[in-house]
Coordinates of C-alpha atoms in Angstrom, one line a residue:
M60 CA 26.1 88.3 128.0
G61 CA 29.2 86.2 128.8
F62 CA 32.6 87.6 129.7
G63 CA 34.0 86.7 126.3
S64 CA 31.2 88.3 124.5
A65 CA 31.6 91.5 126.5
I66 CA 35.2 91.7 125.6
M67 CA 34.4 91.3 121.9
Q68 CA 31.7 94.0 121.8
P69 CA 34.2 96.9 121.1
I70 CA 35.6 94.8 118.2
Y71 CA 32.1 94.0 116.9
W72 CA 31.4 97.8 117.1
A73 CA 34.6 98.6 115.1
V74 CA 34.2 95.9 112.5
S75 CA 30.5 96.6 111.9
G76 CA 31.2 100.3 111.7
L77 CA 34.0 99.9 109.1
I78 CA 31.8 97.6 107.0
V79 CA 28.8 99.9 107.1
L80 CA 30.9 102.9 106.3
A81 CA 32.5 101.2 103.3
H82 CA 29.1 100.0 102.2
K83 CA 27.9 103.6 102.2
L84 CA 30.8 104.6 100.0
W85 CA 30.4 101.8 97.4
A86 CA 26.5 101.6 97.4
P87 CA 26.1 104.7 95.1
V88 CA 28.3 103.0 92.5
F89 CA 27.1 99.4 92.4
G90 CA 23.9 99.5 94.4
A91 CA 23.0 99.0 98.1
N92 CA 22.0 95.3 97.7
S93 CA 24.7 94.3 95.2
G94 CA 27.0 91.5 96.2
L95 CA 29.9 93.3 94.7
T96 CA 29.2 96.2 97.1
W97 CA 29.5 93.9 100.1
V98 CA 32.6 92.2 98.7
L99 CA 34.3 95.6 98.2
S100 CA 33.2 96.6 101.7
I101 CA 35.0 93.5 103.1
V102 CA 38.1 94.3 101.0
S103 CA 38.0 97.9 102.3
L104 CA 38.0 96.5 105.8
V105 CA 41.1 94.5 105.1
I106 CA 42.9 97.6 103.6
V107 CA 42.1 99.8 106.6
I108 CA 43.2 97.1 109.2
R109 CA 46.4 96.1 107.4
T110 CA 47.4 99.7 106.7
L111 CA 47.1 100.4 110.5
L112 CA 49.2 97.3 111.1
I113 CA 52.1 98.2 108.7
P114 CA 54.5 99.5 111.4
I115 CA 53.9 96.3 113.5
F116 CA 54.3 94.1 110.4
V117 CA 57.7 95.8 109.6
K118 CA 58.7 95.3 113.2
Q119 CA 57.7 91.6 112.9
I120 CA 59.9 91.1 109.8
N121 CA 62.8 92.9 111.4
S122 CA 62.5 91.0 114.6
A123 CA 62.4 87.7 112.7
R124 CA 65.5 88.7 110.7
D125 CA 67.3 89.7 113.9
M126 CA 66.4 86.4 115.5
Q127 CA 67.9 84.6 112.5
L128 CA 71.1 86.6 112.6
I129 CA 71.8 85.9 116.3
Q130 CA 71.1 82.1 116.0
P131 CA 74.9 81.3 115.9
K132 CA 75.3 83.2 119.2
V133 CA 72.2 81.3 120.7
K134 CA 73.7 78.0 119.5
A135 CA 77.0 78.9 121.2
L136 CA 75.2 79.6 124.5
Q137 CA 73.3 76.3 124.2
E138 CA 76.6 74.4 123.8
K139 CA 78.2 76.3 126.7
Y140 CA 75.3 76.1 129.2
G141 CA 73.4 73.1 127.8
N142 CA 73.4 71.4 131.2
D143 CA 72.3 74.4 133.2
R144 CA 68.8 75.4 131.9
E145 CA 68.5 78.3 134.3
R146 CA 71.8 79.9 133.4
L147 CA 71.0 79.2 129.7
G148 CA 67.8 81.1 130.0
Q149 CA 69.5 84.0 131.8
E150 CA 72.3 84.3 129.2
T151 CA 69.8 84.0 126.3
M152 CA 67.6 86.9 127.7
K153 CA 70.8 88.9 128.2
L154 CA 71.8 88.3 124.6
Y155 CA 68.3 89.4 123.5
R156 CA 68.7 92.7 125.5
E157 CA 72.2 93.4 124.2
E158 CA 71.1 92.8 120.6
G159 CA 67.8 94.6 121.0
V160 CA 65.8 91.6 119.9
N161 CA 62.2 90.9 121.0
P162 CA 61.1 87.3 120.2
A163 CA 57.5 88.2 120.9
A164 CA 57.4 90.9 118.2
S165 CA 57.3 88.2 115.4
C166 CA 54.0 87.0 116.7
L167 CA 52.3 90.3 117.5
P168 CA 50.6 91.0 114.1
V169 CA 49.0 87.5 114.2
L170 CA 47.8 88.0 117.7
L171 CA 46.3 91.4 116.8
Q172 CA 44.5 90.1 113.7
M173 CA 43.0 87.1 115.4
P174 CA 40.3 89.1 117.4
I175 CA 39.5 91.1 114.2
F176 CA 39.1 87.9 112.2
L177 CA 37.0 86.3 114.9
A178 CA 34.8 89.4 115.1
L179 CA 34.2 89.4 111.3
F180 CA 33.4 85.7 111.5
R181 CA 30.9 86.3 114.2
V182 CA 29.3 89.3 112.5
L183 CA 28.9 87.4 109.2
E184 CA 27.9 84.2 111.0
G185 CA 25.1 86.2 112.7
A186 CA 23.9 87.6 109.4
A187 CA 23.9 84.0 107.9
R188 CA 21.6 82.6 110.6
N189 CA 17.9 82.0 110.3
P190 CA 16.7 84.0 112.1
I191 CA 19.4 86.7 111.7
V192 CA 21.4 87.6 114.8
P193 CA 22.8 91.1 114.2
R194 CA 26.2 91.7 116.0
G195 CA 27.8 95.1 116.3
T196 CA 26.2 98.4 117.1
F197 CA 26.0 99.6 113.5
F198 CA 24.3 96.4 112.3
K199 CA 21.9 96.4 115.2
N200 CA 20.9 100.0 114.4
N201 CA 20.5 99.1 110.7
P202 CA 18.7 95.8 110.4
E203 CA 18.0 96.4 106.7
L204 CA 21.7 96.3 106.1
V205 CA 22.0 92.9 107.9
Q206 CA 19.2 91.6 105.8
S207 CA 20.9 92.9 102.6
L208 CA 24.1 91.1 103.6
H209 CA 22.2 87.9 104.4
D210 CA 20.7 87.9 100.9
A211 CA 23.7 89.2 98.9
T212 CA 25.3 87.0 96.2
F213 CA 28.5 87.3 94.3
L214 CA 29.0 85.3 91.1
G215 CA 26.0 83.3 92.1
A216 CA 27.3 82.4 95.6
G217 CA 25.8 83.8 98.8
L218 CA 28.3 85.7 101.0
A219 CA 26.6 84.3 104.1
K220 CA 26.7 80.7 102.8
R221 CA 29.3 78.0 103.4
F222 CA 30.7 75.0 101.6
L223 CA 28.9 72.7 104.0
P224 CA 26.5 71.2 103.6
A225 CA 27.9 70.1 100.2
S226 CA 24.6 68.7 99.0
P227 CA 23.3 70.0 96.7
F228 CA 26.6 70.9 95.1
G229 CA 26.3 74.3 93.4
A230 CA 27.7 77.9 93.2
N231 CA 28.3 78.2 96.9
Q232 CA 30.5 75.1 97.0
I233 CA 32.4 76.1 93.9
M234 CA 33.1 79.6 95.2
A235 CA 34.2 78.3 98.6
L236 CA 36.5 75.7 97.0
V237 CA 38.1 78.4 94.7
L238 CA 38.6 80.7 97.6
I239 CA 40.1 77.9 99.8
V240 CA 42.5 76.8 97.1
L241 CA 43.6 80.4 96.4
M242 CA 44.2 81.4 100.0
T243 CA 46.0 78.2 100.9
G244 CA 48.2 78.4 97.7
I245 CA 49.1 82.1 98.5
L246 CA 49.9 81.2 102.1
F247 CA 52.2 78.3 100.9
I248 CA 54.0 80.7 98.4
Q249 CA 54.4 83.3 101.1
Q250 CA 56.0 80.9 103.6
K251 CA 58.1 79.2 100.9
E252 CA 59.4 82.5 99.6
L253 CA 60.3 83.6 103.1
M254 CA 62.3 80.4 103.7
V255 CA 64.0 80.1 100.4
R256 CA 64.8 83.8 99.6
N257 CA 65.2 85.4 103.0
M258 CA 66.8 82.9 105.4
P259 CA 70.5 82.3 105.8
P260 CA 71.8 78.8 105.3
E261 CA 72.4 78.3 109.1
A262 CA 68.8 79.1 109.8
L263 CA 67.6 76.2 107.5
T264 CA 69.1 73.6 109.8
G265 CA 68.3 72.6 113.4
P266 CA 65.1 72.2 115.4
M267 CA 63.7 75.7 114.4
A268 CA 64.1 75.0 110.7
Q269 CA 62.3 71.7 111.1
Q270 CA 59.4 73.5 112.9
Q271 CA 59.2 76.0 110.1
K272 CA 59.1 73.3 107.5
M273 CA 56.3 71.6 109.3
M274 CA 54.4 74.8 109.5
L275 CA 55.0 75.3 105.8
Y276 CA 52.8 72.3 105.1
M277 CA 50.6 72.2 108.2
F278 CA 49.1 75.7 107.9
P279 CA 47.7 75.2 104.4
V280 CA 46.1 71.9 105.6
I281 CA 44.5 73.8 108.6
Y282 CA 43.2 76.4 106.2
A283 CA 41.7 73.8 103.9
V284 CA 40.0 71.9 106.7
S285 CA 38.6 74.9 108.5
G286 CA 37.6 76.8 105.3
V287 CA 34.7 74.4 104.5
S288 CA 32.8 75.6 107.6
I289 CA 33.5 79.4 107.2
P290 CA 31.1 81.8 105.5
I291 CA 32.2 82.9 102.0
G292 CA 32.4 86.5 103.1
V293 CA 35.0 85.6 105.7
L294 CA 36.9 83.5 103.1
I295 CA 37.0 86.7 100.9
Y296 CA 38.5 88.6 103.9
W297 CA 41.0 85.8 104.5
L298 CA 42.1 85.7 100.8
T299 CA 42.4 89.4 100.6
T300 CA 44.6 89.6 103.7
N301 CA 46.8 86.8 102.4
I302 CA 47.3 88.7 99.1
W303 CA 48.2 91.8 101.1
T304 CA 50.7 89.9 103.3
L305 CA 52.4 88.4 100.2
V306 CA 52.8 91.8 98.5
Q307 CA 53.9 93.5 101.6
Q308 CA 56.4 90.8 102.3
Y309 CA 57.8 90.9 98.8
I310 CA 58.3 94.7 99.0
L311 CA 60.1 94.4 102.4
I312 CA 62.4 91.5 101.3
H313 CA 63.1 93.2 98.0
N314 CA 64.3 96.4 99.7
N315 CA 65.6 95.2 103.0
P316 CA 66.6 91.5 102.9
T317 CA 68.4 89.5 105.5
P318 CA 72.2 89.4 105.1
N319 CA 73.7 86.2 103.7
T320 CA 70.6 85.2 101.8
P321 CA 69.8 84.9 98.1
A322 CA 67.5 88.0 98.3
Y323 CA 70.5 89.9 99.9
V324 CA 72.8 88.9 97.0
D325 CA 70.3 90.2 94.5
W326 CA 69.8 93.4 96.5
E327 CA 73.6 94.0 96.6
E328 CA 73.8 93.6 92.9
R329 CA 71.0 96.2 92.4
M330 CA 72.6 98.6 94.8
R331 CA 76.0 98.4 93.1
A332 CA 74.4 98.8 89.7
K333 CA 73.0 102.1 91.0
G334 CA 76.4 103.2 92.2
L335 CA 75.6 102.7 95.9
D336 CA 77.6 101.0 98.6
P337 CA 75.4 98.2 100.1
D338 CA 77.7 97.8 103.1
K339 CA 77.3 101.5 104.0
I340 CA 73.6 101.3 103.6
Q341 CA 73.4 98.3 105.9
A342 CA 75.6 100.0 108.5
D343 CA 73.4 103.1 108.4
R344 CA 70.3 101.0 108.9
R345 CA 71.8 99.1 111.8
A346 CA 72.8 102.3 113.4
K347 CA 69.4 103.8 112.9
R348 CA 67.7 100.7 114.5
R349 CA 70.0 100.8 117.5
R350 CA 69.4 104.5 118.0
T351 CA 65.6 103.9 117.8
K352 CA 66.0 101.2 120.5
G353 CA 68.1 103.5 122.6
M354 CA 71.2 101.3 122.2
P355 CA 74.8 102.7 121.8
V356 CA 76.1 102.9 118.3
T357 CA 79.6 101.5 117.9
A358 CA 82.2 103.6 116.1
P359 CA 82.9 102.5 112.5
A360 CA 86.2 101.2 111.4
V361 CA 88.7 103.6 109.9
V362 CA 90.1 102.5 106.5
D363 CA 93.1 104.1 104.7
E364 CA 92.5 103.0 101.2
E365 CA 95.4 104.8 99.7
A366 CA 97.9 103.2 102.0
G367 CA 96.3 99.8 101.4
E368 CA 95.7 99.3 105.1
R369 CA 93.2 97.0 106.6
P370 CA 90.3 98.3 108.8
T371 CA 91.4 99.4 112.2
V372 CA 89.4 100.7 115.1
A373 CA 89.8 104.4 115.8
R374 CA 90.8 105.0 119.4
Q375 CA 90.8 108.3 121.2
G376 CA 94.3 109.3 122.5
V377 CA 94.5 109.3 126.3
T378 CA 97.2 110.4 128.7
R379 CA 97.1 108.5 131.9
Q380 CA 98.7 109.8 135.1
T381 CA 99.5 107.8 138.2
V382 CA 100.7 109.2 141.6
R383 CA 102.9 106.9 143.5
K384 CA 104.5 107.3 147.0
T385 CA 108.2 106.6 147.7
A386 CA 109.4 103.9 150.1
D387 CA 109.4 106.2 153.1
G388 CA 105.9 107.4 152.3
T389 CA 106.8 111.1 152.1
A390 CA 107.7 112.1 148.6
Q391 CA 105.5 111.5 145.6
Q392 CA 106.3 110.3 142.1
V393 CA 104.2 111.1 139.2
V394 CA 104.1 108.6 136.3
R395 CA 102.6 109.6 133.0
R396 CA 101.7 107.2 130.2
Q397 CA 100.8 108.3 126.7
Q398 CA 98.8 105.9 124.6
P399 CA 100.8 105.0 121.5
A400 CA 99.6 106.2 118.1
R401 CA 97.4 103.9 116.2
Q402 CA 99.2 101.6 113.8
P403 CA 98.1 98.9 111.4
R404 CA 98.6 95.3 112.7
E405 CA 101.2 94.6 110.0
K406 CA 103.5 97.3 111.2
R407 CA 103.1 96.2 114.9
K408 CA 104.1 92.7 113.9
K409 CA 107.2 93.9 112.1
K410 CA 108.5 95.5 115.3

């Protein structure tokens, strides 16, 4: 057993266990050898995994939004320290700490899902082989289930089959093509919706925006090219997780969009229609996130609406006392200073 295989064994164990458990739940309804039973077992695996990843996914979206919001500050640092790469890196990391932003958080869900996807691919790839190579403790202990998965068909296509070889062209190739088109289309819609609806205008320009636009078209191509050599059962997993991500992303953007975006404008209108103050809701959310990250929460501005005053910062009244010595160094003089009462800027200017 190689080092990589040894690392994957716990994930094989978990994936095979979840599939076998789901199979036992669906088998009494549709039959132990039914292709629909195995399809629902794979879908159940997606539901369990993505439910566990919901907190991380929310953190990913929030981190991506925070990264977009601080882009003007990052750009200002680049203009200021563009010739000093070391200082630029230090100031950028300092900005991330002050704003409570973690750039790696936006990649965490993808990194966590990749070993699971690879494990499922290897488990189903082992079941598709001739002879069968069972992977995962629960499949090794239940060889009849591996054989059932090997022979299972759904709408005439074998779950352990692939698009390739394409000859003879039949149900396997049609099913694989349908799944590839659906999952690439959903991925494109997901990325397009994120860029058009939940990104501020300043985030749609510059090098990062160009990279995102390239990824918008590059990822579907990668899906399409790699999908022809992947078992149909894994394509079903891939399609299901893409649908889950699209729905989850819609709910999050619908309820907590990025400021200064089309989705945020729609959200403000819905909140005002319900009689709520969107600015207060956003301020409460920011304060909650800062408290969660252990960061200080700034005091809100004080507004006197009846007097028509503009927002001013509330300052605590402080009396300062200074002890000074006289010229001969013997006597002492006490000087007290009282901070003036807070006044609007308009009144201060008139004086």
